[in-house]
CSV table of C-alpha atoms in Angstrom, one decimal:
chain,number,residue,atom,x,y,z
A,746,MET,CA,-12.9,-26.9,-20.4
A,747,PHE,CA,-9.3,-25.8,-18.5
A,748,THR,CA,-6.8,-28.5,-18.6
A,749,TYR,CA,-3.4,-27.4,-16.6
A,750,ASP,CA,-1.4,-29.9,-15.1
A,751,MET,CA,-1.6,-29.2,-11.6
A,752,SER,CA,1.7,-31.7,-10.9
A,753,LYS,CA,3.5,-28.4,-12.0
A,754,ALA,CA,2.8,-26.5,-9.6
A,755,GLY,CA,6.2,-27.9,-7.4
A,756,ASN,CA,6.7,-25.8,-4.2
A,757,GLU,CA,3.9,-22.8,-4.9
A,758,SER,CA,0.9,-23.5,-3.8
A,759,LEU,CA,-1.8,-25.0,-5.8
A,760,TYR,CA,-4.5,-22.3,-5.3
A,761,HIS,CA,-1.7,-19.8,-6.6
A,762,TYR,CA,-0.8,-21.7,-9.4
A,763,LEU,CA,-4.1,-21.9,-11.1
A,764,TYR,CA,-4.3,-18.1,-10.2
A,765,GLN,CA,-1.2,-17.2,-12.4
A,766,CYS,CA,-2.5,-20.4,-15.2
A,767,ILE,CA,-6.0,-18.8,-14.9
A,768,ARG,CA,-4.4,-15.0,-15.2
A,769,LYS,CA,-1.4,-15.5,-17.8
A,770,ASP,CA,-4.9,-16.5,-20.1
A,771,ILE,CA,-6.5,-13.4,-19.8
A,772,LEU,CA,-3.9,-11.5,-20.3
A,773,SER,CA,-2.7,-13.5,-23.5
A,774,LYS,CA,-6.2,-13.4,-24.5
A,775,ARG,CA,-6.3,-17.1,-24.9
A,776,LEU,CA,-9.7,-16.7,-22.9
A,777,GLU,CA,-12.2,-14.2,-23.9
A,778,ALA,CA,-13.4,-11.0,-21.9
A,779,ASP,CA,-17.2,-11.5,-20.8
A,780,SER,CA,-16.7,-15.7,-21.5
A,781,ARG,CA,-18.3,-17.9,-18.0
A,782,LEU,CA,-15.2,-19.1,-16.0
A,783,PRO,CA,-16.3,-23.2,-15.3
A,784,SER,CA,-18.0,-23.1,-11.9
A,785,LYS,CA,-15.9,-24.3,-8.9
A,786,ARG,CA,-16.8,-27.3,-8.3
A,787,SER,CA,-16.4,-28.7,-11.9
A,788,LEU,CA,-13.4,-27.0,-12.3
A,789,ALA,CA,-12.1,-28.6,-8.9
A,790,GLN,CA,-13.0,-32.1,-10.5
A,791,ASN,CA,-11.8,-31.6,-14.1
A,792,LEU,CA,-8.3,-30.8,-12.2
A,793,GLY,CA,-8.4,-33.4,-9.7
A,794,VAL,CA,-8.1,-30.3,-6.7
A,795,SER,CA,-10.6,-29.5,-4.1
A,796,VAL,CA,-13.2,-26.9,-4.4
A,797,VAL,CA,-11.4,-24.9,-2.3
A,798,THR,CA,-8.3,-24.6,-4.1
A,799,VAL,CA,-10.5,-23.6,-7.0
A,800,GLU,CA,-12.8,-21.1,-4.9
A,801,ASN,CA,-9.4,-19.0,-3.3
A,802,ALA,CA,-7.8,-18.8,-6.8
A,803,TYR,CA,-10.8,-17.1,-8.1
A,804,ALA,CA,-11.5,-14.8,-4.8
A,805,GLN,CA,-8.0,-13.3,-6.0
A,806,LEU,CA,-8.7,-12.9,-9.7
A,807,LEU,CA,-11.4,-11.3,-8.5
A,808,VAL,CA,-10.2,-9.2,-5.7
A,809,GLU,CA,-7.3,-7.5,-8.5
A,810,GLY,CA,-9.9,-7.5,-11.3
A,811,TYR,CA,-9.1,-9.8,-13.4
A,812,ILE,CA,-12.6,-11.7,-13.4
A,813,TYR,CA,-15.8,-10.6,-11.7
A,814,SER,CA,-18.6,-11.8,-10.8
A,815,LEU,CA,-23.1,-11.9,-11.1
A,816,PRO,CA,-25.2,-13.2,-9.1
A,817,LYS,CA,-26.7,-16.8,-9.4
A,818,LYS,CA,-24.8,-17.0,-12.6
A,819,GLY,CA,-21.1,-17.1,-12.2
A,820,PHE,CA,-17.5,-15.4,-12.7
A,821,TYR,CA,-16.5,-14.1,-16.0
A,822,ILE,CA,-13.6,-12.9,-18.0
A,823,ALA,CA,-13.1,-9.0,-17.3
A,824,GLN,CA,-12.5,-6.5,-20.2
A,825,ILE,CA,-8.8,-5.4,-19.5
A,826,GLN,CA,-7.0,-3.8,-22.2
A,827,ALA,CA,-3.1,-3.5,-21.8
A,828,PRO,CA,-1.1,-0.4,-22.8
A,829,ALA,CA,0.6,-0.3,-26.8
A,830,GLN,CA,4.2,0.1,-26.2
A,831,ALA,CA,5.2,3.4,-27.1
A,832,THR,CA,8.8,5.0,-27.9
A,833,ARG,CA,10.4,6.8,-24.9
A,834,PHE,CA,11.4,10.4,-24.5
A,835,ASN,CA,13.5,11.9,-24.1
A,836,THR,CA,13.3,14.8,-22.1
A,837,LYS,CA,15.7,18.0,-21.1
A,838,PRO,CA,16.0,17.5,-17.2
A,839,SER,CA,15.2,20.4,-15.1
A,840,LYS,CA,17.4,23.0,-12.7
A,841,PRO,CA,15.6,22.4,-9.2
A,842,SER,CA,14.9,25.7,-7.2
A,843,HIS,CA,14.0,24.9,-3.5
A,844,LYS,CA,15.3,23.1,-1.2
A,845,TYR,CA,13.2,21.2,1.3
A,846,THR,CA,12.7,20.9,4.8
A,847,THR,CA,10.2,19.2,6.5
A,848,ASN,CA,9.4,18.2,10.4
A,849,ASP,CA,8.5,14.4,10.7
A,850,GLU,CA,7.1,13.8,14.1
A,851,PRO,CA,6.2,10.5,15.0
A,852,GLU,CA,2.9,9.5,15.7
A,853,ASN,CA,1.9,9.0,20.0
A,854,LEU,CA,-0.4,7.5,21.4
A,855,ASP,CA,-2.8,8.7,24.0
A,856,PRO,CA,-2.9,6.9,27.1
A,857,LYS,CA,-6.6,8.6,28.4
A,858,TYR,CA,-8.5,6.1,25.9
A,859,ILE,CA,-9.7,2.8,26.1
A,860,ALA,CA,-8.8,2.1,22.7
A,861,ASP,CA,-7.6,4.3,19.7
A,862,PHE,CA,-8.9,3.4,16.3
A,863,ALA,CA,-7.7,6.6,15.1
A,864,SER,CA,-4.0,5.5,15.4
A,865,ASN,CA,-2.3,3.4,12.9
A,866,ALA,CA,1.0,2.8,15.0
A,867,ALA,CA,2.3,-1.0,15.0
A,868,ASP,CA,1.9,-2.6,17.9
A,869,ILE,CA,4.5,-1.9,20.2
A,870,GLU,CA,5.1,-5.3,22.0
A,871,SER,CA,5.4,-6.7,18.0
A,872,PHE,CA,8.8,-5.1,17.5
A,873,PRO,CA,12.1,-7.2,18.2
A,874,PHE,CA,13.9,-4.9,20.7
A,875,SER,CA,16.3,-8.5,21.2
A,876,THR,CA,17.2,-9.0,18.1
A,877,TRP,CA,17.3,-5.7,17.0
A,878,ALA,CA,19.4,-4.8,20.1
A,879,LYS,CA,21.6,-7.5,19.2
A,880,ILE,CA,22.7,-6.4,15.6
A,881,THR,CA,23.2,-2.7,16.6
A,882,ARG,CA,25.8,-3.9,19.0
A,883,GLU,CA,27.1,-5.6,16.8
A,884,ILE,CA,27.0,-2.5,13.9
A,885,LEU,CA,29.0,-0.6,17.1
A,886,CYS,CA,31.6,-2.4,17.7
A,887,GLU,CA,32.4,-3.9,13.8
A,888,ARG,CA,31.4,-1.3,11.5
A,889,GLN,CA,32.8,1.8,13.7
A,890,ALA,CA,34.7,3.8,10.4
A,891,ASP,CA,31.6,3.1,8.4
A,892,LEU,CA,29.5,4.9,10.7
A,893,LEU,CA,31.7,7.7,10.7
A,894,ARG,CA,32.1,8.2,7.1
A,895,VAL,CA,29.0,10.0,5.2
A,896,SER,CA,26.9,7.9,3.7
A,897,PRO,CA,25.7,8.5,-0.3
A,898,SER,CA,22.9,10.8,-1.0
A,899,GLU,CA,20.9,7.9,-2.2
A,900,GLY,CA,21.9,5.6,1.2
A,901,VAL,CA,24.0,2.9,2.1
A,902,PHE,CA,24.3,0.5,-0.6
A,903,GLU,CA,24.3,-2.8,2.0
A,904,LEU,CA,20.2,-1.5,3.0
A,905,ARG,CA,19.7,-0.7,-0.9
A,906,ARG,CA,21.4,-4.5,-1.8
A,907,ALA,CA,18.7,-6.0,0.8
A,908,ILE,CA,15.4,-3.6,-0.6
A,909,ALA,CA,16.3,-4.7,-4.7
A,910,HIS,CA,16.7,-8.4,-3.0
A,911,MET,CA,13.4,-8.3,-1.1
A,912,LEU,CA,11.3,-6.6,-3.4
A,913,LEU,CA,12.3,-9.4,-5.7
A,914,GLU,CA,11.2,-11.8,-3.1
A,915,PHE,CA,7.9,-10.4,-2.0
A,916,ARG,CA,6.9,-8.3,-4.2
A,917,ASN,CA,8.5,-9.7,-7.8
A,918,ILE,CA,9.7,-6.5,-8.5
A,919,ARG,CA,13.2,-6.8,-10.4
A,920,VAL,CA,15.3,-3.3,-9.7
A,921,ALA,CA,18.7,-2.3,-9.3
A,922,PRO,CA,20.2,-1.1,-5.9
A,923,SER,CA,21.3,2.2,-7.7
A,924,GLN,CA,17.0,3.1,-8.6
A,925,ILE,CA,16.3,3.4,-4.3
A,926,VAL,CA,16.8,6.3,-2.2
A,927,ILE,CA,16.9,5.9,1.3
A,928,GLY,CA,14.6,8.5,3.3
A,929,ALA,CA,13.9,9.9,6.9
A,930,GLY,CA,10.2,9.1,5.7
A,931,THR,CA,8.3,9.5,3.0
A,932,ASP,CA,7.6,13.0,3.6
A,933,ILE,CA,11.5,13.7,3.0
A,934,LEU,CA,11.1,11.6,-0.2
A,935,TYR,CA,8.4,13.7,-1.5
A,936,GLY,CA,10.0,16.5,-0.8
A,937,LEU,CA,12.7,15.2,-3.0
A,938,LEU,CA,10.5,14.0,-6.1
A,939,LEU,CA,8.8,17.9,-6.3
A,940,GLN,CA,12.3,18.8,-7.1
A,941,LEU,CA,13.3,15.7,-9.6
A,942,LEU,CA,9.8,16.1,-11.5
A,943,GLY,CA,9.0,20.0,-11.8
A,944,PHE,CA,7.6,22.1,-9.6
A,945,ASP,CA,5.6,23.1,-12.6
A,946,LYS,CA,4.5,20.0,-13.0
A,947,CYS,CA,0.4,19.7,-11.6
A,948,TYR,CA,0.2,16.8,-9.6
A,949,ALA,CA,-3.2,14.6,-8.5
A,950,ILE,CA,-4.6,13.2,-5.4
A,951,GLU,CA,-7.0,10.2,-4.1
A,952,ASP,CA,-10.1,11.9,-3.2
A,953,PRO,CA,-10.7,11.1,-0.2
A,954,GLY,CA,-6.4,10.5,0.6
A,955,TYR,CA,-3.7,11.9,2.4
A,956,SER,CA,-4.3,15.3,3.8
A,957,LYS,CA,-0.8,15.3,4.2
A,958,ILE,CA,0.1,15.0,0.6
A,959,SER,CA,-2.1,18.4,-0.2
A,960,LYS,CA,-0.5,20.1,2.4
A,961,LEU,CA,3.2,19.6,1.1
A,962,TYR,CA,1.9,20.5,-2.9
A,963,SER,CA,0.7,23.6,-0.7
A,964,GLN,CA,3.7,24.2,0.9
A,965,TYR,CA,5.9,23.9,-2.0
A,966,ASN,CA,3.2,26.4,-4.4
A,967,VAL,CA,3.2,24.1,-6.9
A,968,ASP,CA,-0.6,23.1,-8.7
A,969,PHE,CA,-2.5,20.1,-7.3
A,970,CYS,CA,-6.4,18.2,-8.1
A,971,TYR,CA,-8.0,16.5,-6.7
A,972,ILE,CA,-9.5,12.8,-8.3
A,973,PRO,CA,-12.6,10.8,-6.8
A,974,VAL,CA,-11.7,7.4,-6.1
A,975,GLN,CA,-15.6,6.8,-5.9
A,976,ALA,CA,-16.0,7.4,-9.7
A,977,GLN,CA,-17.0,4.5,-11.9
A,978,CYS,CA,-13.6,5.3,-14.1
A,979,PHE,CA,-10.9,6.7,-12.0
A,980,VAL,CA,-8.7,7.5,-15.2
A,981,ALA,CA,-11.1,9.0,-17.2
A,982,GLU,CA,-11.8,11.2,-14.2
A,983,LEU,CA,-7.6,11.6,-14.1
A,984,GLU,CA,-8.0,12.6,-18.2
A,985,LYS,CA,-9.8,15.4,-18.0
A,986,SER,CA,-7.8,17.5,-15.4
A,987,ASN,CA,-4.7,18.8,-16.2
A,988,ALA,CA,-2.4,16.7,-13.3
A,989,ASP,CA,1.7,15.3,-15.0
A,990,VAL,CA,1.6,12.7,-11.7
A,991,VAL,CA,-0.7,11.3,-9.8
A,992,HIS,CA,0.3,9.8,-6.5
A,993,LEU,CA,-1.8,6.9,-5.8
A,994,SER,CA,-2.5,3.2,-3.8
A,995,PRO,CA,-3.5,0.6,-6.1
A,996,SER,CA,-2.6,-1.9,-3.6
A,997,HIS,CA,-4.9,-1.1,-0.9
A,998,HIS,CA,-6.1,2.8,-1.4
A,999,PHE,CA,-6.4,4.4,2.2
A,1000,PRO,CA,-8.9,5.0,4.1
A,1001,THR,CA,-11.3,2.9,1.6
A,1002,GLY,CA,-9.3,-0.3,1.5
A,1003,LYS,CA,-10.3,-0.9,-2.3
A,1004,VAL,CA,-7.9,-2.7,-5.1
A,1005,MET,CA,-8.0,-0.9,-8.2
A,1006,PRO,CA,-8.7,-3.8,-10.9
A,1007,ILE,CA,-6.5,-4.4,-13.3
A,1008,ALA,CA,-8.2,-3.0,-16.3
A,1009,GLU,CA,-7.5,-0.1,-14.3
A,1010,ARG,CA,-4.0,-0.1,-13.3
A,1011,TYR,CA,-3.7,-0.5,-17.3
A,1012,ARG,CA,-5.7,2.3,-18.3
A,1013,LEU,CA,-3.3,4.5,-16.2
A,1014,LEU,CA,-0.5,2.8,-17.6
A,1015,SER,CA,-1.7,4.3,-21.1
A,1016,TRP,CA,-2.6,7.5,-19.5
A,1017,ALA,CA,1.1,7.6,-18.8
A,1018,THR,CA,2.4,7.1,-21.3
A,1019,ALA,CA,0.8,9.4,-23.4
A,1020,SER,CA,3.0,12.2,-22.6
A,1021,PRO,CA,6.6,12.5,-21.9
A,1022,LYS,CA,6.2,14.3,-18.8
A,1023,ARG,CA,3.6,11.8,-17.0
A,1024,TYR,CA,4.4,9.9,-13.8
A,1025,ILE,CA,3.0,7.7,-11.4
A,1026,ILE,CA,3.8,7.4,-7.8
A,1027,GLU,CA,2.8,4.3,-6.0
A,1028,ASP,CA,2.5,4.3,-2.5
A,1029,ASP,CA,2.7,0.7,-1.3
A,1030,TYR,CA,0.3,1.2,2.3
A,1031,ASP,CA,-0.2,-1.6,4.2
A,1032,SER,CA,0.9,-3.9,1.6
A,1033,GLU,CA,2.6,-6.3,3.7
A,1034,PHE,CA,0.2,-7.2,5.9
A,1035,ARG,CA,-3.4,-8.1,3.5
A,1036,MET,CA,-5.2,-10.7,5.7
A,1037,SER,CA,-6.2,-13.4,3.3
A,1038,GLY,CA,-4.9,-14.5,0.1
A,1039,ARG,CA,-2.2,-13.3,-2.0
A,1040,PRO,CA,-0.4,-9.7,-1.5
A,1041,ILE,CA,-2.0,-7.8,-4.6
A,1042,PRO,CA,0.6,-7.1,-7.6
A,1043,ALA,CA,1.8,-3.8,-7.4
A,1044,LEU,CA,2.0,-1.5,-10.2
A,1045,GLN,CA,5.5,-1.4,-10.8
A,1046,ASN,CA,5.0,-5.1,-11.8
A,1047,ILE,CA,3.4,-4.7,-15.6
A,1048,ASP,CA,5.3,-1.0,-15.8
A,1049,VAL,CA,7.8,-1.9,-18.8
A,1050,LEU,CA,8.0,1.9,-19.8
A,1051,ASP,CA,9.8,3.2,-16.5
A,1052,LYS,CA,6.2,5.4,-15.9
A,1053,VAL,CA,6.0,3.9,-11.8
A,1054,ILE,CA,7.5,5.8,-8.8
A,1055,TYR,CA,7.5,3.1,-6.1
A,1056,LEU,CA,7.2,4.7,-3.0
A,1057,ASN,CA,7.2,2.5,0.7
A,1058,THR,CA,8.0,2.3,5.0
A,1059,PHE,CA,9.4,0.5,6.9
A,1060,SER,CA,7.8,2.6,9.8
A,1061,LYS,CA,4.3,1.0,8.8
A,1062,THR,CA,5.9,-2.3,9.7
A,1063,LEU,CA,8.4,-1.9,12.2
A,1064,THR,CA,7.5,1.2,14.5
A,1065,SER,CA,6.7,4.4,13.4
A,1066,THR,CA,9.6,5.9,15.6
A,1067,ILE,CA,11.9,4.5,13.1
A,1068,ARG,CA,12.2,6.9,10.4
A,1069,LEU,CA,13.1,4.7,7.7
A,1070,SER,CA,11.6,5.1,3.7
A,1071,TYR,CA,12.6,4.4,0.4
A,1072,MET,CA,11.3,5.0,-2.8
A,1073,VAL,CA,12.3,3.1,-6.4
A,1074,LEU,CA,13.1,5.2,-9.3
A,1075,PRO,CA,12.5,4.3,-12.9
A,1076,LYS,CA,16.4,4.4,-14.6
A,1077,SER,CA,15.9,7.9,-16.5
A,1078,LEU,CA,14.9,9.1,-13.3
A,1079,ALA,CA,17.1,7.3,-10.9
A,1080,GLN,CA,20.0,9.1,-13.7
A,1081,LYS,CA,18.8,12.9,-13.1
A,1082,PHE,CA,19.2,12.1,-9.0
A,1083,HIS,CA,22.2,11.4,-8.9
A,1084,GLU,CA,23.2,14.0,-11.2
A,1085,GLU,CA,21.4,16.4,-9.8
A,1086,LEU,CA,20.3,16.3,-6.3
A,1087,SER,CA,23.5,13.7,-5.4
A,1088,PHE,CA,24.5,16.8,-3.1
A,1089,TYR,CA,22.0,16.6,-0.4
A,1090,SER,CA,22.6,14.7,2.5
A,1091,CYS,CA,21.0,11.1,3.5
A,1092,THR,CA,18.6,11.7,5.9
A,1093,VAL,CA,18.8,8.0,7.7
A,1094,SER,CA,21.7,7.8,10.3
A,1095,ASN,CA,24.2,5.6,9.0
A,1096,LEU,CA,23.9,2.9,12.1
A,1097,ASP,CA,19.7,2.7,11.4
A,1098,GLN,CA,20.6,1.7,7.7
A,1099,TYR,CA,23.2,-0.9,8.7
A,1100,ALA,CA,20.8,-2.3,11.4
A,1101,MET,CA,18.0,-2.3,9.0
A,1102,ALA,CA,20.8,-4.0,5.6
A,1103,ARG,CA,21.7,-6.8,8.7
A,1104,PHE,CA,18.2,-7.0,9.6
A,1105,MET,CA,17.1,-8.3,6.6
A,1106,GLU,CA,19.8,-10.3,5.1
A,1107,GLY,CA,19.6,-12.5,8.3
A,1108,GLY,CA,15.8,-13.1,7.6
A,1109,PHE,CA,14.4,-11.5,10.3
A,1110,TYR,CA,12.7,-9.4,9.0
A,1111,GLU,CA,10.9,-11.8,6.8
A,1112,THR,CA,10.1,-13.6,9.9
A,1113,HIS,CA,9.0,-10.5,11.7
A,1114,ILE,CA,6.2,-9.8,9.1
A,1115,ASN,CA,5.0,-13.3,9.4
A,1116,ARG,CA,4.5,-12.8,13.4
A,1117,ALA,CA,3.4,-9.6,13.2
A,1118,ARG,CA,1.1,-10.5,10.0
A,1119,ASN,CA,-0.5,-13.2,12.8
A,1120,LEU,CA,-0.7,-11.0,15.5
A,1121,TYR,CA,-2.6,-8.2,13.7
A,1122,ARG,CA,-5.3,-11.5,12.1
A,1123,THR,CA,-5.4,-11.9,16.2
A,1124,LYS,CA,-6.4,-8.6,17.0
A,1125,ARG,CA,-8.9,-8.0,13.8
A,1126,ASP,CA,-10.1,-11.0,14.3
A,1127,ALA,CA,-11.0,-10.6,18.3
A,1128,LEU,CA,-12.6,-7.6,17.4
A,1129,LEU,CA,-14.7,-8.5,14.4
A,1130,THR,CA,-15.9,-11.3,16.8
A,1131,ALA,CA,-16.8,-8.0,20.0
A,1132,ILE,CA,-18.7,-7.0,17.6
A,1133,GLN,CA,-20.5,-9.5,15.6
A,1134,LYS,CA,-21.0,-10.7,19.8
A,1135,SER,CA,-22.4,-6.7,20.8
A,1136,LYS,CA,-25.6,-5.7,19.7
A,1137,LEU,CA,-23.5,-3.1,17.5
A,1138,CYS,CA,-23.5,-6.2,15.5
A,1139,LYS,CA,-27.3,-5.1,14.5
A,1140,TYR,CA,-26.1,-1.7,13.3
A,1141,THR,CA,-23.2,-2.1,11.4
A,1142,THR,CA,-21.8,-3.6,8.5
A,1143,ILE,CA,-17.9,-4.4,8.2
A,1144,TYR,CA,-16.5,-3.6,4.7
A,1145,GLU,CA,-12.4,-4.4,3.5
A,1146,GLU,CA,-11.2,-6.7,6.8
A,1147,ASP,CA,-9.0,-8.0,4.4
A,1148,ALA,CA,-7.1,-5.1,2.9
A,1149,GLY,CA,-4.4,-4.4,6.0
A,1150,LEU,CA,-4.5,-2.7,9.3
A,1151,HIS,CA,-8.3,-1.1,8.7
A,1152,PHE,CA,-11.0,-2.0,8.1
A,1153,ILE,CA,-14.8,0.4,6.9
A,1154,LEU,CA,-17.8,0.2,10.0
A,1155,GLY,CA,-20.4,1.2,8.6
A,1156,VAL,CA,-22.9,2.5,11.1
A,1157,ASP,CA,-26.9,2.9,11.6
A,1158,THR,CA,-27.3,6.1,12.8
A,1159,ASP,CA,-29.3,9.1,12.9
A,1160,LEU,CA,-26.2,11.0,14.7
A,1161,SER,CA,-24.0,13.0,12.2
A,1162,ASP,CA,-20.4,11.2,12.1
A,1163,VAL,CA,-19.2,14.4,14.2
A,1164,GLU,CA,-21.7,14.0,16.5
A,1165,PHE,CA,-20.9,9.8,16.9
A,1166,CYS,CA,-17.0,10.5,16.8
A,1167,LYS,CA,-17.7,13.6,19.4
A,1168,LYS,CA,-19.5,11.1,22.0
A,1169,ALA,CA,-16.9,8.3,21.3
A,1170,GLU,CA,-14.2,10.4,22.2
A,1171,ALA,CA,-16.2,11.4,25.7
A,1172,ARG,CA,-16.8,8.3,26.3
A,1173,GLY,CA,-12.6,7.0,25.8
A,1174,VAL,CA,-13.2,5.8,22.3
A,1175,HIS,CA,-10.8,7.9,19.2
A,1176,ILE,CA,-12.4,6.8,15.5
A,1177,ARG,CA,-12.3,9.2,12.7
A,1178,ALA,CA,-14.7,8.9,9.9
A,1179,LEU,CA,-14.3,7.9,6.1
A,1180,SER,CA,-16.1,11.5,5.7
A,1181,GLU,CA,-12.9,13.4,7.2
A,1182,TYR,CA,-10.2,12.4,4.5
A,1183,TYR,CA,-12.6,13.9,1.2
A,1184,PHE,CA,-11.5,16.8,0.3
A,1185,GLU,CA,-14.1,17.7,-2.6
A,1186,ALA,CA,-15.6,14.9,-3.5
A,1187,GLU,CA,-18.8,13.6,-1.9
A,1188,PRO,CA,-18.5,12.1,1.1
A,1189,SER,CA,-19.3,8.7,2.6
A,1190,LEU,CA,-21.4,9.2,5.5
A,1191,HIS,CA,-21.9,7.1,8.3
A,1192,LYS,CA,-18.5,5.1,8.0
A,1193,PHE,CA,-16.0,5.2,10.3
A,1194,ILE,CA,-12.0,3.9,10.0
A,1195,VAL,CA,-11.4,1.0,12.6
A,1196,ASN,CA,-7.1,1.1,12.8
A,1197,TYR,CA,-6.9,-1.9,15.6
A,1198,SER,CA,-2.6,-1.9,15.7
A,1199,SER,CA,-2.4,-0.3,18.5
A,1200,VAL,CA,-5.6,-1.5,20.0
A,1201,ASP,CA,-4.9,-3.9,22.8
A,1202,LYS,CA,-7.2,-6.7,22.4
A,1203,THR,CA,-8.2,-6.9,26.6
A,1204,SER,CA,-9.6,-3.4,25.5
A,1205,MET,CA,-11.8,-4.1,22.6
A,1206,PRO,CA,-15.1,-5.9,23.9
A,1207,GLN,CA,-15.0,-2.4,26.5
A,1208,ALA,CA,-14.6,-0.5,23.0
A,1209,VAL,CA,-17.0,-2.1,21.1
A,1210,GLU,CA,-19.9,-1.7,24.4
A,1211,VAL,CA,-19.1,2.2,24.5
A,1212,LEU,CA,-19.9,2.0,20.3
A,1213,SER,CA,-23.3,-0.2,21.2
A,1214,SER,CA,-24.2,2.4,23.7
A,1215,ILE,CA,-24.3,5.4,21.3
A,1216,VAL,CA,-26.1,3.2,18.8
A,1217,GLY,CA,-28.4,1.8,20.8
């Protein structure tokens, strides 16, 4: 039986402390792979905690892939192989040859819809207008000289310092401000990365995934390939390709909402360390809005050989009209960026950068995220309740409702995905099928992506009735 001193949890929640203890024993091989964990009730009695505490700890370990469950048998330790420590590679920097420009249009909500489940825009009412306005006025009055001064290509130091502090506090990612580059949207950052990593590389994209990424690679005339996410072993498929760089969202895959298991993450890092040309672009999509348990740790957390490029944006947490994203470069690439790409101007205005820095340093961003998470959880619950109370419930299955600001709605229908979406749109509900996001892999049919962040709660029952009328 496990013996952990739960009194050492301190200010930390008991379930998270227990999760950390078990995870540490799994990674250190103290707990052998495929060995059975104690039942939740017996472990709770042994440690003097509630069964709920053990349930939550097991749930977090399960979703991250440290353990697996067998029906009516219990929980077992997963097989995890950490990558071997490899020597660092010295590579000669390649010269950038193309300049990147793009039109990055903000997303507009179409007022004709009862509910737009295809939009992933933030809730307008969640934006902290009064706080943002107050901070903006202060910046305009106090930092006039700084506002008219050209900022470094990587962005103003105050914002990069605030981001580094936030990553340490909330994602346990320890980086220096010099590794952070600010850009007006992730599209801009992708363009810089292509120049930084080289146009001679082959880039891998998740299938299903963002179509915008493949369009960007096509515009730059670089080789790219698709790796099926639904494959039993993502890395095995990656190894069959000739890819040098892979773009993925391991903590919350879009659009399926799935989490990459920890064992697969270690295999992925091992793949990256096998060649000096290989890198992983980690898009930490929607990580702030996991609705149950702790946020899933970033892949960058376990990267000890500087192979992970971390990407995130404030457009989802604040509003899509504030184009403010950032990437964290490995130290070697950060140095290369400063040497070769520092002639570019930062694409974000100084006013937005200084305002965001003060918003974060004053604790307003953390408060905003907590409020927004509660708001979106309330919206999600209202939508799920509306589905459960309607006849739609008989024809549907909900997947990944805790993953972020969307879930997958499986529908038992004879209609094709295209027909279902067209009928819904004709009746005022905009929805997109999961199959639309596949490129080459066999698509999952009769599953639909339900983004609820911008949908008014009062319109949800009517939208559900529309969908019910289509399947019923």
